[in-house]
PDB file of C-alpha atoms in Angstrom:
ATOM      1  CA  ASP A 889      -8.538 109.155  26.091  1.00 67.00           C
ATOM      2  CA  VAL A 890     -11.238 110.987  27.529  1.00 67.00           C
ATOM      3  CA  LYS A 891     -13.709 112.329  24.095  1.00 89.00           C
ATOM      4  CA  VAL A 892     -15.530 115.346  24.269  1.00 94.00           C
ATOM      5  CA  THR A 893     -18.269 114.973  21.022  1.00 95.00           C
ATOM      6  CA  GLN A 894     -20.081 118.009  19.539  1.00 95.00           C
ATOM      7  CA  SER A 895     -22.475 117.262  17.259  1.00 88.00           C
ATOM      8  CA  SER A 896     -22.341 119.556  14.846  1.00 90.00           C
ATOM      9  CA  ARG A 897     -19.016 121.306  13.295  1.00 92.00           C
ATOM     10  CA  TYR A 898     -20.934 124.349  11.635  1.00 95.00           C
ATOM     11  CA  LEU A 899     -24.524 125.230  12.112  1.00 96.00           C
ATOM     12  CA  VAL A 900     -25.762 128.001  10.021  1.00 97.00           C
ATOM     13  CA  LYS A 901     -29.280 129.211  11.667  1.00 97.00           C
ATOM     14  CA  ARG A 902     -31.734 131.741  10.600  1.00 97.00           C
ATOM     15  CA  THR A 903     -32.583 134.539  13.109  1.00 97.00           C
ATOM     16  CA  GLY A 904     -35.439 133.784  15.942  1.00 97.00           C
ATOM     17  CA  GLU A 905     -34.976 129.427  15.167  1.00 97.00           C
ATOM     18  CA  LYS A 906     -34.318 127.586  18.010  1.00 97.00           C
ATOM     19  CA  VAL A 907     -31.166 126.060  17.868  1.00 97.00           C
ATOM     20  CA  PHE A 908     -29.760 123.044  19.926  1.00 96.00           C
ATOM     21  CA  LEU A 909     -25.735 121.800  20.414  1.00 97.00           C
ATOM     22  CA  GLU A 910     -25.275 119.140  21.401  1.00 96.00           C
ATOM     23  CA  CYS A 911     -22.064 117.795  23.414  1.00 97.00           C
ATOM     24  CA  VAL A 912     -21.404 113.976  25.193  1.00 97.00           C
ATOM     25  CA  GLN A 913     -18.699 112.503  27.043  1.00 95.00           C
ATOM     26  CA  ASP A 914     -17.348 109.237  27.386  1.00 93.00           C
ATOM     27  CA  MET A 915     -15.859 109.123  30.369  1.00 86.00           C
ATOM     28  CA  ASP A 916     -18.441 110.106  33.622  1.00 89.00           C
ATOM     29  CA  HIS A 917     -17.441 113.581  34.090  1.00 90.00           C
ATOM     30  CA  GLU A 918     -19.221 115.713  36.633  1.00 89.00           C
ATOM     31  CA  ASN A 919     -18.887 119.252  35.653  1.00 89.00           C
ATOM     32  CA  MET A 920     -19.533 119.946  32.310  1.00 93.00           C
ATOM     33  CA  PHE A 921     -19.219 123.523  30.142  1.00 94.00           C
ATOM     34  CA  TRP A 922     -20.391 125.167  27.603  1.00 96.00           C
ATOM     35  CA  TYR A 923     -18.528 128.731  26.564  1.00 96.00           C
ATOM     36  CA  ARG A 924     -18.073 131.101  23.139  1.00 96.00           C
ATOM     37  CA  GLN A 925     -15.312 131.973  21.910  1.00 94.00           C
ATOM     38  CA  ASP A 926     -14.844 135.536  19.967  1.00 92.00           C
ATOM     39  CA  PRO A 927     -12.237 137.086  18.653  1.00 86.00           C
ATOM     40  CA  GLY A 928     -11.062 139.898  20.895  1.00 80.00           C
ATOM     41  CA  LEU A 929     -13.250 138.146  23.695  1.00 83.00           C
ATOM     42  CA  GLY A 930     -11.167 134.817  23.997  1.00 85.00           C
ATOM     43  CA  LEU A 931     -13.554 132.306  26.130  1.00 91.00           C
ATOM     44  CA  ARG A 932     -16.488 133.697  28.300  1.00 93.00           C
ATOM     45  CA  LEU A 933     -18.664 130.736  30.393  1.00 92.00           C
ATOM     46  CA  ILE A 934     -22.041 130.811  29.214  1.00 96.00           C
ATOM     47  CA  TYR A 935     -23.512 127.831  31.758  1.00 95.00           C
ATOM     48  CA  PHE A 936     -22.055 125.210  33.719  1.00 92.00           C
ATOM     49  CA  SER A 937     -23.529 122.053  35.188  1.00 93.00           C
ATOM     50  CA  TYR A 938     -21.352 119.912  37.855  1.00 88.00           C
ATOM     51  CA  ASP A 939     -24.056 117.223  38.320  1.00 88.00           C
ATOM     52  CA  VAL A 940     -27.218 115.464  36.678  1.00 90.00           C
ATOM     53  CA  LYS A 941     -30.125 118.424  36.090  1.00 86.00           C
ATOM     54  CA  MET A 942     -28.094 120.721  37.567  1.00 89.00           C
ATOM     55  CA  LYS A 943     -26.802 124.002  36.226  1.00 92.00           C
ATOM     56  CA  GLU A 944     -25.383 127.255  36.936  1.00 92.00           C
ATOM     57  CA  LYS A 945     -25.537 130.803  35.172  1.00 93.00           C
ATOM     58  CA  GLY A 946     -22.105 131.612  33.569  1.00 91.00           C
ATOM     59  CA  ASP A 947     -20.776 135.033  33.253  1.00 89.00           C
ATOM     60  CA  ILE A 948     -23.294 135.675  29.604  1.00 94.00           C
ATOM     61  CA  PRO A 949     -26.322 133.174  30.252  1.00 96.00           C
ATOM     62  CA  GLU A 950     -28.493 135.762  28.441  1.00 96.00           C
ATOM     63  CA  GLY A 951     -30.117 133.815  25.640  1.00 96.00           C
ATOM     64  CA  TYR A 952     -29.212 130.520  26.378  1.00 97.00           C
ATOM     65  CA  SER A 953     -30.393 127.913  28.269  1.00 97.00           C
ATOM     66  CA  VAL A 954     -29.022 124.261  29.439  1.00 97.00           C
ATOM     67  CA  SER A 955     -29.763 120.821  29.968  1.00 96.00           C
ATOM     68  CA  ARG A 956     -28.427 117.999  31.236  1.00 95.00           C
ATOM     69  CA  GLU A 957     -30.586 115.233  32.315  1.00 93.00           C
ATOM     70  CA  LYS A 958     -27.961 112.201  31.587  1.00 94.00           C
ATOM     71  CA  LYS A 959     -24.615 112.286  32.750  1.00 93.00           C
ATOM     72  CA  GLU A 960     -23.010 112.606  30.051  1.00 95.00           C
ATOM     73  CA  ARG A 961     -25.151 114.386  27.866  1.00 96.00           C
ATOM     74  CA  PHE A 962     -24.905 118.172  28.246  1.00 97.00           C
ATOM     75  CA  SER A 963     -27.230 120.593  25.723  1.00 97.00           C
ATOM     76  CA  LEU A 964     -27.118 124.395  24.738  1.00 97.00           C
ATOM     77  CA  ILE A 965     -30.032 125.869  23.471  1.00 97.00           C
ATOM     78  CA  LEU A 966     -30.580 129.077  22.117  1.00 97.00           C
ATOM     79  CA  GLU A 967     -34.261 129.715  22.646  1.00 94.00           C
ATOM     80  CA  SER A 968     -34.826 132.412  19.562  1.00 97.00           C
ATOM     81  CA  ALA A 969     -31.086 133.060  17.740  1.00 97.00           C
ATOM     82  CA  SER A 970     -30.129 136.207  17.156  1.00 97.00           C
ATOM     83  CA  THR A 971     -27.033 137.804  14.864  1.00 97.00           C
ATOM     84  CA  ASN A 972     -24.817 138.232  17.805  1.00 96.00           C
ATOM     85  CA  GLN A 973     -24.880 134.814  19.258  1.00 97.00           C
ATOM     86  CA  THR A 974     -22.985 134.167  15.742  1.00 97.00           C
ATOM     87  CA  SER A 975     -19.961 132.618  17.182  1.00 96.00           C
ATOM     88  CA  MET A 976     -17.595 129.521  17.925  1.00 95.00           C
ATOM     89  CA  TYR A 977     -18.927 127.127  20.531  1.00 97.00           C
ATOM     90  CA  LEU A 978     -17.150 124.986  22.898  1.00 96.00           C
ATOM     91  CA  CYS A 979     -17.966 122.218  25.237  1.00 96.00           C
ATOM     92  CA  ALA A 980     -15.384 121.017  28.331  1.00 94.00           C
ATOM     93  CA  SER A 981     -16.024 118.031  30.866  1.00 92.00           C
ATOM     94  CA  SER A 982     -13.578 117.599  33.898  1.00 88.00           C
ATOM     95  CA  LEU A 983     -13.708 114.672  36.287  1.00 82.00           C
ATOM     96  CA  LEU A 984     -13.910 116.056  39.691  1.00 69.00           C
ATOM     97  CA  SER A 985     -17.028 117.991  41.319  1.00 55.00           C
ATOM     98  CA  THR A 986     -15.860 120.568  44.066  1.00 55.00           C
ATOM     99  CA  ARG A 987     -11.986 121.279  42.900  1.00 57.00           C
ATOM    100  CA  HIS A 988     -11.315 121.293  39.625  1.00 58.00           C
ATOM    101  CA  GLU A 989      -8.796 119.085  37.174  1.00 72.00           C
ATOM    102  CA  LYS A 990      -8.129 119.015  33.587  1.00 81.00           C
ATOM    103  CA  LEU A 991      -9.974 120.229  31.611  1.00 86.00           C
ATOM    104  CA  PHE A 992     -11.476 118.352  28.230  1.00 91.00           C
ATOM    105  CA  PHE A 993     -13.165 120.191  25.553  1.00 93.00           C
ATOM    106  CA  GLY A 994     -15.201 119.423  21.942  1.00 94.00           C
ATOM    107  CA  SER A 995     -13.830 120.265  18.746  1.00 93.00           C
ATOM    108  CA  GLY A 996     -16.725 123.206  18.689  1.00 94.00           C
ATOM    109  CA  THR A 997     -19.294 124.442  16.911  1.00 96.00           C
ATOM    110  CA  GLN A 998     -19.172 127.212  14.561  1.00 95.00           C
ATOM    111  CA  LEU A 999     -22.818 128.575  14.376  1.00 97.00           C
ATOM    112  CA  SER A1000     -23.749 131.234  12.180  1.00 97.00           C
ATOM    113  CA  VAL A1001     -26.843 133.447  12.495  1.00 97.00           C
ATOM    114  CA  LEU A1002     -28.548 135.242   9.500  1.00 96.00           C
TER     115      LEU A1002
ATOM    116  CA  LYS B 270     -13.697 139.620  39.344  1.00 84.00           C
ATOM    117  CA  GLN B 271     -10.408 137.461  37.963  1.00 89.00           C
ATOM    118  CA  GLU B 272      -9.074 138.666  35.262  1.00 92.00           C
ATOM    119  CA  VAL B 273      -6.202 136.811  33.290  1.00 94.00           C
ATOM    120  CA  THR B 274      -3.899 138.248  30.970  1.00 95.00           C
ATOM    121  CA  GLN B 275      -1.594 137.129  28.237  1.00 95.00           C
ATOM    122  CA  ILE B 276       1.252 138.753  26.488  1.00 91.00           C
ATOM    123  CA  PRO B 277       2.199 139.197  23.477  1.00 91.00           C
ATOM    124  CA  ALA B 278      -0.940 138.717  22.086  1.00 92.00           C
ATOM    125  CA  ALA B 279       1.134 137.548  19.260  1.00 95.00           C
ATOM    126  CA  LEU B 280       4.571 136.016  18.520  1.00 95.00           C
ATOM    127  CA  SER B 281       6.122 134.921  15.566  1.00 97.00           C
ATOM    128  CA  VAL B 282      10.020 133.557  15.763  1.00 96.00           C
ATOM    129  CA  PRO B 283      12.385 131.471  14.388  1.00 97.00           C
ATOM    130  CA  GLU B 284      12.825 127.687  14.576  1.00 97.00           C
ATOM    131  CA  GLY B 285      15.072 126.482  16.799  1.00 97.00           C
ATOM    132  CA  GLU B 286      14.460 129.394  19.111  1.00 96.00           C
ATOM    133  CA  ASN B 287      13.498 129.139  23.245  1.00 97.00           C
ATOM    134  CA  LEU B 288      10.393 131.509  23.616  1.00 95.00           C
ATOM    135  CA  VAL B 289       8.203 132.220  27.054  1.00 96.00           C
ATOM    136  CA  LEU B 290       4.764 133.266  26.659  1.00 97.00           C
ATOM    137  CA  ASN B 291       3.805 135.019  29.216  1.00 97.00           C
ATOM    138  CA  CYS B 292      -0.027 135.217  31.648  1.00 97.00           C
ATOM    139  CA  SER B 293      -1.300 137.596  34.722  1.00 97.00           C
ATOM    140  CA  PHE B 294      -3.957 137.251  36.749  1.00 97.00           C
ATOM    141  CA  THR B 295      -5.024 139.667  39.315  1.00 96.00           C
ATOM    142  CA  ASP B 296      -6.329 137.161  41.936  1.00 92.00           C
ATOM    143  CA  SER B 297      -3.894 134.989  43.881  1.00 91.00           C
ATOM    144  CA  ALA B 298      -6.961 132.927  45.351  1.00 90.00           C
ATOM    145  CA  ILE B 299      -6.655 130.078  42.895  1.00 91.00           C
ATOM    146  CA  TYR B 300      -6.811 126.677  43.161  1.00 88.00           C
ATOM    147  CA  ASN B 301      -4.914 125.848  39.842  1.00 90.00           C
ATOM    148  CA  LEU B 302      -3.033 127.067  36.543  1.00 94.00           C
ATOM    149  CA  GLN B 303      -3.508 125.383  33.010  1.00 94.00           C
ATOM    150  CA  TRP B 304      -2.080 125.716  30.213  1.00 96.00           C
ATOM    151  CA  PHE B 305      -3.922 124.693  26.676  1.00 96.00           C
ATOM    152  CA  ARG B 306      -3.087 124.981  22.800  1.00 97.00           C
ATOM    153  CA  GLN B 307      -6.280 125.464  20.228  1.00 95.00           C
ATOM    154  CA  ASP B 308      -4.979 125.110  16.597  1.00 94.00           C
ATOM    155  CA  PRO B 309      -7.022 127.314  14.146  1.00 89.00           C
ATOM    156  CA  GLY B 310     -11.147 126.442  13.797  1.00 84.00           C
ATOM    157  CA  LYS B 311     -10.668 123.704  16.653  1.00 86.00           C
ATOM    158  CA  GLY B 312     -11.064 122.931  20.360  1.00 89.00           C
ATOM    159  CA  LEU B 313      -8.473 123.266  23.502  1.00 93.00           C
ATOM    160  CA  THR B 314      -6.085 120.815  24.226  1.00 93.00           C
ATOM    161  CA  SER B 315      -4.565 120.378  27.965  1.00 92.00           C
ATOM    162  CA  LEU B 316      -1.312 120.993  27.455  1.00 95.00           C
ATOM    163  CA  LEU B 317      -0.310 121.193  31.252  1.00 94.00           C
ATOM    164  CA  LEU B 318      -2.129 122.449  34.964  1.00 92.00           C
ATOM    165  CA  ILE B 319      -0.268 123.206  38.281  1.00 92.00           C
ATOM    166  CA  GLN B 320      -1.284 123.027  41.495  1.00 89.00           C
ATOM    167  CA  SER B 321      -1.609 126.449  43.427  1.00 89.00           C
ATOM    168  CA  SER B 322       1.063 124.339  45.590  1.00 90.00           C
ATOM    169  CA  GLN B 323       3.727 123.979  43.257  1.00 92.00           C
ATOM    170  CA  ARG B 324       6.093 125.861  41.162  1.00 94.00           C
ATOM    171  CA  GLU B 325       6.161 124.260  37.903  1.00 95.00           C
ATOM    172  CA  GLN B 326       4.942 121.440  35.605  1.00 94.00           C
ATOM    173  CA  THR B 327       7.323 119.742  32.612  1.00 96.00           C
ATOM    174  CA  SER B 328       6.138 118.271  30.025  1.00 95.00           C
ATOM    175  CA  GLY B 329       8.520 117.282  27.225  1.00 96.00           C
ATOM    176  CA  ARG B 330      10.017 121.247  25.857  1.00 97.00           C
ATOM    177  CA  LEU B 331       7.578 122.544  27.389  1.00 97.00           C
ATOM    178  CA  ASN B 332       8.367 124.634  30.961  1.00 97.00           C
ATOM    179  CA  ALA B 333       5.020 125.936  32.732  1.00 97.00           C
ATOM    180  CA  SER B 334       5.684 127.840  35.917  1.00 97.00           C
ATOM    181  CA  LEU B 335       3.865 129.119  38.685  1.00 97.00           C
ATOM    182  CA  ASP B 336       4.378 132.231  41.117  1.00 96.00           C
ATOM    183  CA  LYS B 337       0.944 132.903  42.370  1.00 93.00           C
ATOM    184  CA  SER B 338       1.622 135.426  45.389  1.00 92.00           C
ATOM    185  CA  SER B 339       2.877 137.612  42.120  1.00 94.00           C
ATOM    186  CA  GLY B 340      -0.365 136.817  39.900  1.00 96.00           C
ATOM    187  CA  ARG B 341       1.878 134.893  37.115  1.00 97.00           C
ATOM    188  CA  SER B 342       3.173 131.696  35.285  1.00 97.00           C
ATOM    189  CA  THR B 343       5.242 131.528  31.559  1.00 97.00           C
ATOM    190  CA  LEU B 344       5.311 129.020  29.695  1.00 97.00           C
ATOM    191  CA  TYR B 345       8.883 127.510  28.317  1.00 97.00           C
ATOM    192  CA  ILE B 346       8.947 126.142  25.090  1.00 97.00           C
ATOM    193  CA  ALA B 347      12.674 124.889  23.962  1.00 97.00           C
ATOM    194  CA  ALA B 348      13.720 124.153  20.234  1.00 97.00           C
ATOM    195  CA  SER B 349      10.554 125.676  18.918  1.00 97.00           C
ATOM    196  CA  GLN B 350       8.913 123.743  15.831  1.00 97.00           C
ATOM    197  CA  PRO B 351       6.687 125.085  12.932  1.00 96.00           C
ATOM    198  CA  GLY B 352       4.353 122.288  14.659  1.00 96.00           C
ATOM    199  CA  ASP B 353       4.177 124.068  17.719  1.00 97.00           C
ATOM    200  CA  SER B 354       2.566 126.904  15.980  1.00 97.00           C
ATOM    201  CA  ALA B 355      -0.500 127.346  17.166  1.00 97.00           C
ATOM    202  CA  THR B 356      -2.773 129.906  20.378  1.00 96.00           C
ATOM    203  CA  TYR B 357      -1.990 129.688  23.658  1.00 97.00           C
ATOM    204  CA  LEU B 358      -4.121 130.114  26.252  1.00 96.00           C
ATOM    205  CA  CYS B 359      -4.048 130.590  30.057  1.00 96.00           C
ATOM    206  CA  ALA B 360      -6.830 129.841  32.504  1.00 94.00           C
ATOM    207  CA  VAL B 361      -7.598 129.828  35.917  1.00 92.00           C
ATOM    208  CA  SER B 362      -9.542 128.638  38.256  1.00 88.00           C
ATOM    209  CA  PRO B 363     -10.804 129.953  41.903  1.00 84.00           C
ATOM    210  CA  ASP B 364      -9.879 128.583  45.575  1.00 82.00           C
ATOM    211  CA  THR B 365     -13.279 128.885  46.151  1.00 77.00           C
ATOM    212  CA  GLY B 366     -17.486 129.152  44.998  1.00 71.00           C
ATOM    213  CA  ARG B 367     -17.469 129.218  40.981  1.00 67.00           C
ATOM    214  CA  ARG B 368     -15.641 125.840  40.282  1.00 68.00           C
ATOM    215  CA  ALA B 369     -15.618 127.309  36.474  1.00 79.00           C
ATOM    216  CA  LEU B 370     -12.266 128.726  35.041  1.00 87.00           C
ATOM    217  CA  THR B 371     -11.037 132.005  34.082  1.00 90.00           C
ATOM    218  CA  PHE B 372      -9.554 132.020  30.268  1.00 93.00           C
ATOM    219  CA  GLY B 373      -6.921 134.870  28.739  1.00 94.00           C
ATOM    220  CA  SER B 374      -7.436 135.981  25.577  1.00 92.00           C
ATOM    221  CA  GLY B 375      -4.326 134.101  24.373  1.00 94.00           C
ATOM    222  CA  THR B 376      -1.038 134.617  22.573  1.00 96.00           C
ATOM    223  CA  ARG B 377      -0.859 133.304  18.833  1.00 96.00           C
ATOM    224  CA  LEU B 378       2.453 131.984  18.091  1.00 97.00           C
ATOM    225  CA  GLN B 379       3.610 131.307  14.559  1.00 97.00           C
ATOM    226  CA  VAL B 380       7.444 129.347  14.310  1.00 97.00           C
ATOM    227  CA  GLN B 381       8.939 130.088  10.874  1.00 96.00           C
ATOM    228  CA  PRO B 382      10.840 126.989   8.927  1.00 94.00           C
TER     229      PRO B 382
END
């Protein structure tokens, strides 16, 4: 089975801190995604990547950046954390680079910014 | 911009009932549609994927249908069980352009023993 691993289950950070959320997948998937999930707003796409060193902005990229130096790892960076970035962050991956196939999710990171 | 709507937002049924969850989308130019399950505080698990050329997919007690032209999909759960209690989300991928899914807000299902 595909495994998508997010490094932290829960994180508590202070306003202004730089925060790194790590995601690793073990099935050689080309596509990787970062979503945030908030009550009443559903899942919203932050960034995605379809190849190493490639990235594209999603619907809500402001305040975030990403890094994909290796195919299996996709990192989400909060340059200066703010309280409105308190959320559940979900990483996902899928196989094909040109068309969507089944999407596999990690267990999520619940981030609280105080 | 694609919008995905799921109705109802919450549903409570007694064990053993058959039930239908609804998903609608505004742009019919989709490549596929997926149904996911999410348990509280957890990530999403893909249940069924329907390609735009297909009408339905089945997995065990689950059956998902797709009417692309009318922008609708349904997830049918037969003989519901308490273990089916979760939030169910649908998501569509576009036929062209950006390679990312658009999600609905989900239907929270509770199956009463």
